[in-house]
Short mmCIF file of C-alpha atoms in Angstrom, two decimals:
data_model
loop_
_atom_site.label_atom_id
_atom_site.label_comp_id
_atom_site.label_asym_id
_atom_site.label_seq_id
_atom_site.Cartn_x
_atom_site.Cartn_y
_atom_site.Cartn_z
CA MET Q 12 11.48 1.28 28.03
CA GLN Q 13 15.00 1.17 26.69
CA ASN Q 14 17.44 2.99 28.88
CA ASN Q 15 19.91 5.53 27.54
CA LYS Q 16 22.75 3.05 27.28
CA LEU Q 17 20.67 0.75 25.10
CA GLN Q 18 19.48 3.73 23.06
CA ARG Q 19 23.08 4.74 22.50
CA ARG Q 20 24.01 1.21 21.38
CA ASN Q 21 21.08 1.25 18.96
CA PHE Q 22 22.33 4.55 17.60
CA LEU Q 23 25.78 3.08 17.01
CA LYS Q 24 24.18 0.26 15.03
CA THR Q 25 21.95 2.41 12.88
CA THR Q 26 23.92 5.58 12.26
CA ALA Q 27 27.12 4.76 9.73
CA LEU Q 28 9.97 14.82 13.88
CA THR Q 29 7.11 17.37 17.30
CA LEU Q 30 3.57 17.20 16.36
CA GLY Q 31 2.19 20.75 16.28
CA ALA Q 32 -1.37 21.91 16.62
CA THR Q 33 -3.59 20.39 13.94
CA ALA Q 34 -5.37 23.66 13.27
CA PHE Q 35 -3.77 26.59 11.45
CA SER Q 36 -2.63 29.42 13.70
CA PRO Q 37 -1.40 32.49 11.77
CA ILE Q 38 1.62 34.48 12.85
CA ALA Q 39 -0.58 37.51 13.37
CA ASN Q 40 -4.30 37.26 12.83
CA ALA Q 41 -6.19 39.30 15.39
CA SER Q 42 -6.17 43.08 15.65
CA ASP Q 43 -4.68 42.98 19.16
CA LYS Q 44 -1.51 41.42 17.74
CA LEU Q 45 -1.35 44.11 15.08
CA LYS Q 46 -1.06 46.73 17.84
CA LYS Q 47 1.91 45.05 19.51
CA LYS Q 48 5.52 45.26 18.50
CA PRO Q 49 6.59 41.65 17.85
CA ILE Q 50 8.92 40.10 20.38
CA TRP Q 51 11.11 37.71 18.43
CA LYS Q 52 13.20 35.02 20.12
CA LYS Q 53 16.12 33.36 18.35
CA CYS Q 54 15.79 29.58 18.69
CA ALA Q 55 18.02 26.63 17.78
CA LEU Q 56 15.91 23.52 17.12
CA HIS Q 57 18.57 20.98 16.18
CA ALA Q 58 21.92 20.48 17.93
CA HIS Q 59 24.14 17.60 19.01
CA THR Q 60 26.88 17.09 21.58
CA LEU Q 61 28.96 14.12 22.69
CA TRP Q 62 25.78 12.65 24.13
CA SER Q 63 25.37 11.39 20.56
CA ASP Q 64 27.44 12.45 17.53
CA GLY Q 65 28.34 16.06 18.28
CA GLN Q 66 32.06 16.60 18.77
CA SER Q 67 32.10 18.74 21.93
CA MET Q 68 30.88 18.48 25.50
CA PRO Q 69 27.33 19.82 26.06
CA GLU Q 70 28.51 22.74 28.19
CA VAL Q 71 30.75 23.88 25.32
CA ALA Q 72 27.82 23.70 22.89
CA ILE Q 73 25.52 25.72 25.14
CA THR Q 74 28.16 28.39 25.67
CA GLU Q 75 28.70 28.84 21.93
CA PHE Q 76 24.98 29.26 21.25
CA LYS Q 77 24.70 31.82 24.05
CA LYS Q 78 27.67 33.76 22.64
CA ARG Q 79 25.87 34.08 19.32
CA GLY Q 80 22.72 35.60 20.72
CA PHE Q 81 20.40 32.60 20.83
CA ASP Q 82 17.53 32.89 23.28
CA MET Q 83 16.63 29.20 23.36
CA LEU Q 84 18.50 26.00 22.54
CA VAL Q 85 16.85 22.62 22.13
CA MET Q 86 19.22 19.71 22.66
CA THR Q 87 18.25 16.95 20.20
CA GLU Q 88 20.56 13.97 20.64
CA HIS Q 89 20.11 10.88 18.48
CA ASN Q 90 17.81 8.36 20.18
CA ALA Q 91 18.69 9.51 23.67
CA PHE Q 92 17.67 12.10 26.23
CA PRO Q 93 20.66 13.14 28.39
CA ASP Q 94 19.52 11.84 31.77
CA ASP Q 95 21.95 8.96 32.37
CA LYS Q 96 23.94 10.05 35.44
CA GLU Q 97 26.66 7.48 34.73
CA ALA Q 98 27.39 8.46 31.13
CA TRP Q 99 31.09 8.80 30.37
CA ILE Q 100 32.95 9.66 27.17
CA ARG Q 101 36.45 8.38 26.48
CA ILE Q 102 39.30 10.81 25.75
CA LEU Q 103 41.38 9.74 22.74
CA PRO Q 104 44.25 11.33 20.79
CA LYS Q 105 41.86 11.72 17.87
CA SER Q 106 38.37 10.60 17.06
CA MET Q 107 38.56 6.93 16.12
CA GLN Q 108 34.92 6.01 15.68
CA TRP Q 109 31.44 7.24 14.78
CA PRO Q 110 29.79 8.61 16.81
CA PRO Q 111 32.96 10.50 17.72
CA SER Q 112 34.89 10.35 20.95
CA LEU Q 113 36.29 13.31 22.86
CA THR Q 114 39.64 14.18 21.32
CA ARG Q 115 42.59 15.22 23.43
CA LYS Q 116 42.62 18.62 21.71
CA GLU Q 117 38.94 19.21 22.45
CA PHE Q 118 39.38 18.05 26.04
CA GLU Q 119 42.20 20.56 26.60
CA ARG Q 120 39.97 23.29 25.18
CA THR Q 121 37.13 22.21 27.47
CA LYS Q 122 39.45 22.09 30.49
CA GLU Q 123 40.67 25.60 29.76
CA GLN Q 124 37.12 26.98 29.58
CA TYR Q 125 35.58 25.16 32.53
CA LYS Q 126 38.57 24.45 34.79
CA ASP Q 127 37.33 22.24 37.67
CA SER Q 128 33.64 22.05 36.74
CA TYR Q 129 34.06 18.72 34.94
CA ILE Q 130 34.60 15.22 36.36
CA LYS Q 131 37.36 13.01 34.93
CA LYS Q 132 38.42 9.49 35.86
CA ASN Q 133 41.03 6.97 34.81
CA PHE Q 134 40.11 3.32 34.34
CA ALA Q 135 42.29 0.52 32.91
CA CYS Q 136 44.82 3.06 31.60
CA LYS Q 137 42.07 4.96 29.83
CA GLU Q 138 40.74 8.47 30.51
CA PHE Q 139 37.05 9.33 30.65
CA LEU Q 140 35.07 12.55 31.12
CA ARG Q 141 31.60 12.53 32.63
CA LEU Q 142 28.74 13.89 30.53
CA LYS Q 143 26.50 16.33 32.35
CA THR Q 144 22.79 15.54 32.39
CA PHE Q 145 20.11 17.82 31.01
CA ASP Q 146 18.93 18.77 34.49
CA LYS Q 147 22.45 19.71 35.55
CA LEU Q 148 23.03 21.72 32.37
CA LYS Q 149 19.71 23.52 32.78
CA GLU Q 150 20.58 24.40 36.37
CA GLU Q 151 24.02 25.64 35.38
CA PHE Q 152 23.32 27.56 32.16
CA GLU Q 153 19.69 28.63 32.00
CA VAL Q 154 18.93 32.27 32.75
CA PRO Q 155 15.16 32.87 33.31
CA ASN Q 156 13.63 35.26 30.77
CA LYS Q 157 16.96 35.50 28.92
CA PHE Q 158 18.31 32.11 27.87
CA LEU Q 159 16.35 28.85 27.95
CA LEU Q 160 17.38 25.24 27.51
CA ALA Q 161 14.70 22.89 26.19
CA GLY Q 162 14.62 19.11 26.06
CA GLY Q 163 14.38 17.28 22.76
CA GLU Q 164 15.51 14.21 20.86
CA GLU Q 165 16.22 13.21 17.28
CA ILE Q 166 14.50 9.95 16.41
CA THR Q 167 17.00 8.32 14.07
CA ARG Q 168 15.94 5.27 12.08
CA ARG Q 169 16.75 3.47 8.85
CA ALA Q 170 14.50 1.50 6.52
CA ASP Q 171 15.99 -1.29 4.43
CA TYR Q 172 14.37 -1.75 1.03
CA PRO Q 173 14.93 -4.57 -1.47
CA ASN Q 174 18.17 -4.85 -3.46
CA GLY Q 175 20.29 -3.17 -0.80
CA VAL Q 176 18.55 0.21 -1.00
CA GLU Q 177 18.21 2.10 2.27
CA ARG Q 178 16.51 5.29 3.38
CA GLN Q 179 16.92 7.17 6.61
CA CYS Q 180 14.20 9.09 8.39
CA HIS Q 181 14.99 11.51 11.22
CA LEU Q 182 12.35 13.32 13.26
CA ASN Q 183 12.88 15.76 16.11
CA VAL Q 184 10.52 15.74 19.07
CA PHE Q 185 10.43 18.81 21.31
CA ASN Q 186 9.84 19.55 25.00
CA VAL Q 187 10.39 15.99 26.19
CA GLU Q 188 11.90 14.98 29.54
CA LYS Q 189 13.00 11.42 28.85
CA THR Q 190 14.17 9.19 26.04
CA PHE Q 191 11.59 8.65 23.32
CA GLU Q 192 10.65 4.96 23.16
CA ILE Q 193 11.04 3.54 19.65
CA ASN Q 194 11.51 0.29 17.76
CA MET Q 195 14.71 0.56 15.75
CA LYS Q 196 13.68 -1.83 12.96
CA ALA Q 197 11.60 -0.50 10.07
CA LYS Q 198 10.50 -1.69 6.64
CA SER Q 199 9.80 1.71 5.07
CA VAL Q 200 9.93 5.45 5.67
CA PRO Q 201 6.12 5.69 6.08
CA SER Q 202 6.25 2.97 8.75
CA ILE Q 203 8.90 4.98 10.63
CA ILE Q 204 6.73 8.09 10.52
CA GLN Q 205 3.58 6.21 11.52
CA GLU Q 206 5.20 4.46 14.49
CA SER Q 207 6.87 7.67 15.65
CA LEU Q 208 3.61 9.62 15.41
CA ASP Q 209 1.71 6.93 17.31
CA THR Q 210 4.25 6.96 20.13
CA PHE Q 211 4.33 10.75 20.15
CA LYS Q 212 0.55 11.03 20.38
CA GLU Q 213 0.55 8.79 23.43
CA LEU Q 214 3.33 10.82 25.03
CA LYS Q 215 1.64 14.13 24.26
CA ALA Q 216 -1.69 12.91 25.65
CA LYS Q 217 -0.04 12.14 28.99
CA SER Q 218 1.87 15.41 29.16
CA LYS Q 219 0.63 18.87 30.09
CA ARG Q 220 3.43 20.51 28.12
CA PRO Q 221 3.10 21.84 24.55
CA MET Q 222 5.02 19.58 22.16
CA PHE Q 223 5.52 19.10 18.45
CA MET Q 224 7.33 16.84 16.01
CA MET Q 225 9.43 17.87 13.01
CA LEU Q 226 10.70 16.00 9.96
CA ASN Q 227 14.42 16.66 9.61
CA HIS Q 228 16.35 17.19 6.36
CA PRO Q 229 14.20 15.09 3.97
CA PHE Q 230 16.99 15.32 1.37
CA TRP Q 231 19.44 13.38 3.58
CA CYS Q 232 21.15 11.22 2.41
CA ALA Q 233 19.78 11.33 -1.16
CA TRP Q 234 16.19 12.59 -0.84
CA ASP Q 235 15.37 9.70 1.51
CA VAL Q 236 11.96 11.17 2.41
CA LEU Q 237 9.76 12.10 -0.54
CA PRO Q 238 6.56 14.17 -0.66
CA GLU Q 239 4.51 11.04 -1.23
CA ASP Q 240 5.73 9.74 2.13
CA ILE Q 241 4.65 12.87 4.00
CA LEU Q 242 1.32 13.30 2.23
CA LYS Q 243 0.10 10.17 4.01
CA PHE Q 244 0.43 11.95 7.36
CA PRO Q 245 -1.39 15.30 7.60
CA GLU Q 246 -0.73 15.19 11.39
CA LEU Q 247 2.94 15.90 10.71
CA THR Q 248 3.05 19.69 10.79
CA HIS Q 249 6.72 20.78 10.65
CA PHE Q 250 9.74 20.04 8.46
CA GLU Q 251 13.20 21.50 7.86
CA ILE Q 252 13.32 23.55 4.69
CA CYS Q 253 16.85 24.62 5.56
CA ASN Q 254 19.47 22.51 7.36
CA ASN Q 255 23.05 23.65 7.80
CA GLY Q 256 24.35 20.21 8.77
CA ALA Q 257 22.95 17.70 6.28
CA SER Q 258 23.76 17.54 2.59
CA ALA Q 259 22.38 15.65 -0.41
CA ASP Q 260 23.97 13.95 -3.38
CA VAL Q 261 21.09 14.81 -5.70
CA SER Q 262 19.37 18.06 -6.60
CA GLU Q 263 16.42 17.01 -8.75
CA PHE Q 264 14.15 19.39 -6.85
CA THR Q 265 14.62 21.97 -4.13
CA THR Q 266 13.42 22.14 -0.55
CA ASP Q 267 11.15 25.02 -1.61
CA LYS Q 268 9.57 22.81 -4.25
CA PHE Q 269 9.21 20.03 -1.68
CA TRP Q 270 7.28 22.45 0.56
CA ASP Q 271 5.02 23.69 -2.22
CA VAL Q 272 4.16 20.13 -3.26
CA LEU Q 273 3.08 19.35 0.31
CA LEU Q 274 1.12 22.59 0.66
CA ALA Q 275 -0.66 22.26 -2.66
CA HIS Q 276 -1.80 18.68 -2.15
CA ARG Q 277 -2.71 19.13 1.51
CA LEU Q 278 -4.72 22.30 1.07
CA GLU Q 279 -6.50 20.92 -1.98
CA LYS Q 280 -7.78 18.21 0.38
CA LYS Q 281 -8.34 20.71 3.23
CA GLN Q 282 -5.78 18.94 5.41
CA GLY Q 283 -4.06 22.05 6.73
CA VAL Q 284 -0.60 23.48 6.22
CA ILE Q 285 2.86 22.21 7.07
CA TYR Q 286 5.27 24.72 8.64
CA ALA Q 287 8.89 25.18 7.53
CA THR Q 288 11.81 25.49 9.94
CA ALA Q 289 15.55 26.13 9.63
CA SER Q 290 18.34 24.76 11.79
CA ASP Q 291 22.09 24.45 12.15
CA ASP Q 292 21.97 20.72 12.94
CA THR Q 293 25.15 21.52 14.85
CA HIS Q 294 27.89 18.95 15.37
CA TYR Q 295 31.02 21.13 15.50
CA TYR Q 296 31.95 23.76 18.09
CA ASP Q 297 35.72 24.04 17.66
CA PRO Q 298 37.19 27.26 16.22
CA GLU Q 299 38.15 25.58 12.95
CA ARG Q 300 34.62 24.41 12.09
CA ILE Q 301 32.08 26.34 14.14
CA ASP Q 302 31.45 28.87 11.35
CA LYS Q 303 31.16 26.24 8.63
CA ALA Q 304 28.70 23.47 7.74
CA ALA Q 305 27.14 21.84 10.83
CA GLY Q 306 28.46 24.73 12.91
CA VAL Q 307 26.55 27.46 14.74
CA ASN Q 308 24.54 30.48 13.55
CA ASN Q 309 23.85 29.63 9.92
CA ALA Q 310 20.14 28.72 10.20
CA TRP Q 311 17.50 29.07 12.93
CA VAL Q 312 13.91 30.13 13.66
CA MET Q 313 12.60 33.36 15.12
CA ALA Q 314 9.58 32.69 17.36
CA ARG Q 315 7.08 35.38 18.35
CA VAL Q 316 6.70 35.20 22.14
CA ASN Q 317 4.60 38.11 23.35
CA ASP Q 318 3.74 36.33 26.62
CA GLU Q 319 6.22 35.42 29.35
CA PHE Q 320 9.37 33.97 27.82
CA THR Q 321 9.30 30.33 28.93
CA VAL Q 322 10.10 27.06 27.22
CA ASP Q 323 6.42 26.12 27.12
CA ASN Q 324 5.33 29.45 25.61
CA THR Q 325 8.10 29.34 23.01
CA ILE Q 326 7.43 25.73 22.02
CA LYS Q 327 3.72 26.55 21.80
CA ALA Q 328 4.41 29.49 19.47
CA ILE Q 329 6.51 27.34 17.15
CA ALA Q 330 4.03 24.46 17.29
CA GLU Q 331 1.26 26.84 16.18
CA GLY Q 332 3.27 28.41 13.35
CA ASP Q 333 4.00 31.72 15.08
CA PHE Q 334 7.56 31.95 13.77
CA TYR Q 335 9.64 32.34 10.64
CA ALA Q 336 12.69 30.44 9.40
CA THR Q 337 15.89 32.15 8.37
CA SER Q 338 19.45 31.67 7.17
CA GLY Q 339 20.37 35.23 8.11
CA VAL Q 340 17.64 37.67 7.01
CA LEU Q 341 15.68 39.12 9.94
CA LEU Q 342 12.12 40.46 9.80
CA LYS Q 343 10.51 43.27 11.74
CA ASP Q 344 7.05 41.83 11.33
CA VAL Q 345 5.02 39.18 9.58
CA VAL Q 346 1.23 39.42 9.45
CA LEU Q 347 -0.94 36.58 8.17
CA ASP Q 348 -4.38 38.19 8.19
CA LYS Q 349 -7.02 35.52 7.57
CA SER Q 350 -9.94 37.94 7.50
CA ALA Q 351 -8.32 40.20 4.91
CA LYS Q 352 -6.68 37.21 3.18
CA THR Q 353 -3.42 39.18 3.12
CA LEU Q 354 0.19 38.30 3.92
CA SER Q 355 2.38 41.29 4.85
CA VAL Q 356 6.12 41.31 5.45
CA GLU Q 357 8.55 43.95 6.70
CA VAL Q 358 12.31 43.31 6.73
CA ASP Q 359 14.54 44.36 9.60
CA ALA Q 360 16.90 45.86 7.05
CA VAL Q 361 20.66 46.24 7.26
CA ASP Q 362 22.10 49.36 5.61
CA GLY Q 363 23.53 48.70 2.19
CA VAL Q 364 21.90 45.28 1.81
CA GLU Q 365 19.46 44.62 -1.04
CA TYR Q 366 16.31 42.56 -0.43
CA THR Q 367 13.87 40.80 -2.74
CA ILE Q 368 10.47 39.66 -1.46
CA GLU Q 369 8.78 36.90 -3.45
CA PHE Q 370 5.20 35.75 -2.89
CA ILE Q 371 4.68 32.13 -3.90
CA THR Q 372 1.46 30.20 -4.45
CA THR Q 373 -0.14 27.27 -6.23
CA LYS Q 374 -3.46 27.74 -8.01
CA ARG Q 375 -6.50 25.53 -7.61
CA GLY Q 376 -6.73 22.90 -10.34
CA PHE Q 377 -2.93 22.66 -10.71
CA ASP Q 378 -1.38 20.02 -12.94
CA HIS Q 379 -1.01 16.82 -10.89
CA THR Q 380 1.36 15.13 -13.33
CA VAL Q 381 4.34 13.46 -11.66
CA LYS Q 382 7.22 12.07 -13.69
CA GLY Q 383 9.82 9.68 -12.31
CA LYS Q 384 13.53 10.27 -12.81
CA ALA Q 385 16.00 7.52 -12.01
CA PHE Q 386 19.01 8.40 -9.92
CA SER Q 387 21.71 5.73 -10.07
CA PRO Q 388 24.76 6.57 -7.95
CA LYS Q 389 27.85 4.41 -7.54
CA ASN Q 390 26.63 3.30 -4.14
CA LYS Q 391 23.52 1.21 -4.80
CA ARG Q 392 22.04 1.95 -1.37
CA PHE Q 393 21.30 5.49 -2.61
CA ALA Q 394 19.51 4.36 -5.78
CA ARG Q 395 16.30 6.38 -6.17
CA THR Q 396 13.44 7.09 -8.53
CA LEU Q 397 12.73 10.72 -7.76
CA PRO Q 398 9.40 12.43 -8.49
CA ILE Q 399 9.44 15.47 -10.75
CA TYR Q 400 6.39 17.67 -10.25
CA SER Q 401 4.63 20.14 -12.51
CA ASP Q 402 5.80 23.74 -12.79
CA ASP Q 403 2.25 24.69 -11.78
CA ILE Q 404 3.26 23.98 -8.19
CA GLY Q 405 5.02 26.78 -6.35
CA LYS Q 406 4.86 29.75 -8.73
CA VAL Q 407 6.11 33.25 -7.89
CA VAL Q 408 3.12 35.58 -8.36
CA LYS Q 409 4.59 38.84 -7.06
CA THR Q 410 8.13 40.18 -6.63
CA VAL Q 411 9.10 43.32 -4.74
CA LYS Q 412 12.57 44.81 -4.54
CA GLY Q 413 12.62 46.42 -1.13
CA THR Q 414 11.93 45.84 2.55
CA LYS Q 415 8.14 45.94 2.78
CA ALA Q 416 5.42 44.21 0.76
CA SER Q 417 2.07 42.46 0.96
CA TYR Q 418 -0.03 40.10 -1.13
CA LYS Q 419 -3.78 39.55 -1.13
CA LEU Q 420 -4.92 36.05 -1.97
CA ALA Q 421 -6.64 35.66 -5.34
CA PHE Q 422 -9.82 33.57 -5.43
CA ASN Q 423 -7.98 30.61 -6.99
CA ASP Q 424 -4.87 30.66 -4.78
CA LEU Q 425 -4.60 27.66 -2.47
CA TYR Q 426 -2.19 29.59 -0.23
CA VAL Q 427 0.52 32.22 -0.28
CA ARG Q 428 3.92 32.27 1.40
CA ALA Q 429 6.80 34.71 1.20
CA LYS Q 430 10.51 34.17 0.70
CA ILE Q 431 12.80 37.09 1.39
CA THR Q 432 16.26 36.95 -0.17
CA SER Q 433 19.21 39.27 0.38
CA ASN Q 434 22.39 39.77 -1.63
CA ILE Q 435 24.61 38.70 1.29
CA PRO Q 436 26.27 35.30 0.67
CA THR Q 437 25.85 32.61 3.30
CA ARG Q 438 29.00 31.21 4.90
CA ILE Q 439 28.55 27.85 3.19
CA PRO Q 440 27.37 28.69 -0.37
CA GLU Q 441 28.97 25.52 -1.75
CA LYS Q 442 26.72 23.23 0.29
CA PRO Q 443 23.93 21.42 -1.61
CA CYS Q 444 20.36 22.12 -0.42
CA PHE Q 445 21.48 25.29 1.39
CA PRO Q 446 20.76 28.81 0.09
CA LYS Q 447 23.60 30.66 -1.62
CA THR Q 448 22.55 33.98 -0.09
CA GLN Q 449 20.89 34.77 3.22
CA CYS Q 450 17.11 34.51 3.16
CA ALA Q 451 13.99 34.00 5.29
CA TRP Q 452 10.74 32.09 4.87
CA THR Q 453 7.37 33.09 6.32
CA GLN Q 454 4.75 30.50 7.13
CA PRO Q 455 1.94 30.04 4.58
CA LEU Q 456 -1.45 31.74 4.66
CA PRO Q 457 -4.07 29.27 3.38
CA ASN Q 458 -7.04 30.45 1.35
CA ALA Q 459 -9.76 29.07 3.62
#
């Protein structure tokens, strides 16, 4: 197995998903859940520190998430799990490389917050700060039943296609305890996914912990991962519909359309659903950038954890689809009732805010026509032929202005999902592939 130092070197060369349960598990299906008041836990599924390309020490990152009311944080460094006890980061006047170094300004801010809890050394007229391991961070910051720290990793790989075209594929794996073993070279995006899934399956089979894998920001850098890539892998059960950190240079179709394409084709073949997540993909924790793109508290998931609040129980809930994704809108309850074939939603409303609930489906026998549209940017490595799908896929079939609504599946619906939109602008409305106003997404109810 590659050690962390080798993993970090690989990351430097290549940088310039958790497999959930295969069966559908509704957010609330049985009558016993209907009797309980949901216990929602605010979870961050995608965050970086100076262990990879975040720009603050891990203790700073954890503190900022705790300040903003998160109940669980998953640390997902690029190609490395933070367990190298001899990892040091150099202090420089300003960041001179990518991944970034620890700037003098950020070090002074860290020193002010944590005083003597850090370890610094001088070597060859250079200053270094020691990076705390995951175990040390968990011991220092975790509060049982209140704030949990979970292990994760972002598998970060690039595929080189002919004529200088490249595509990146990033997948988060959750509830791991060591660096995920991967081969950095790849010929295509599907080969990256296949190899990652194969390794993950082996790891999951040996572990007693619940785990899952998630496809990150498919639109990064320029819709690098297309629906046709994902449709080859029904075992991949989660993807980011909303990512606060990544951006895209093209907008030929939306992340919502991407999701509906996957749902329609999968359920037509009885392959099961794919769940949608939201994340900050945090890299910045300084006061100037923490509230902006790739900051904190712009996108997350709310997991239903009615049992004891532990990492395993929370990961299990998310793996089984017992959560919703949000960029700010909160829900009181979501009920996916398979027996009644009904999806019900109730918003945890804020006074004076307007809400619109849309129910979205694709009908059986939808138009399968796919047209290609060439995208030719100045940088040839982003050249793409993007698929344009029929308007039959992902149609709004019911709209309710208010805070409570439900939809009963019609006989020819393949599924139904709900998107709840408010009139409150997000803090980064100018960012491509990010909603202009705060919203939330329920998981889909398939028409079994």
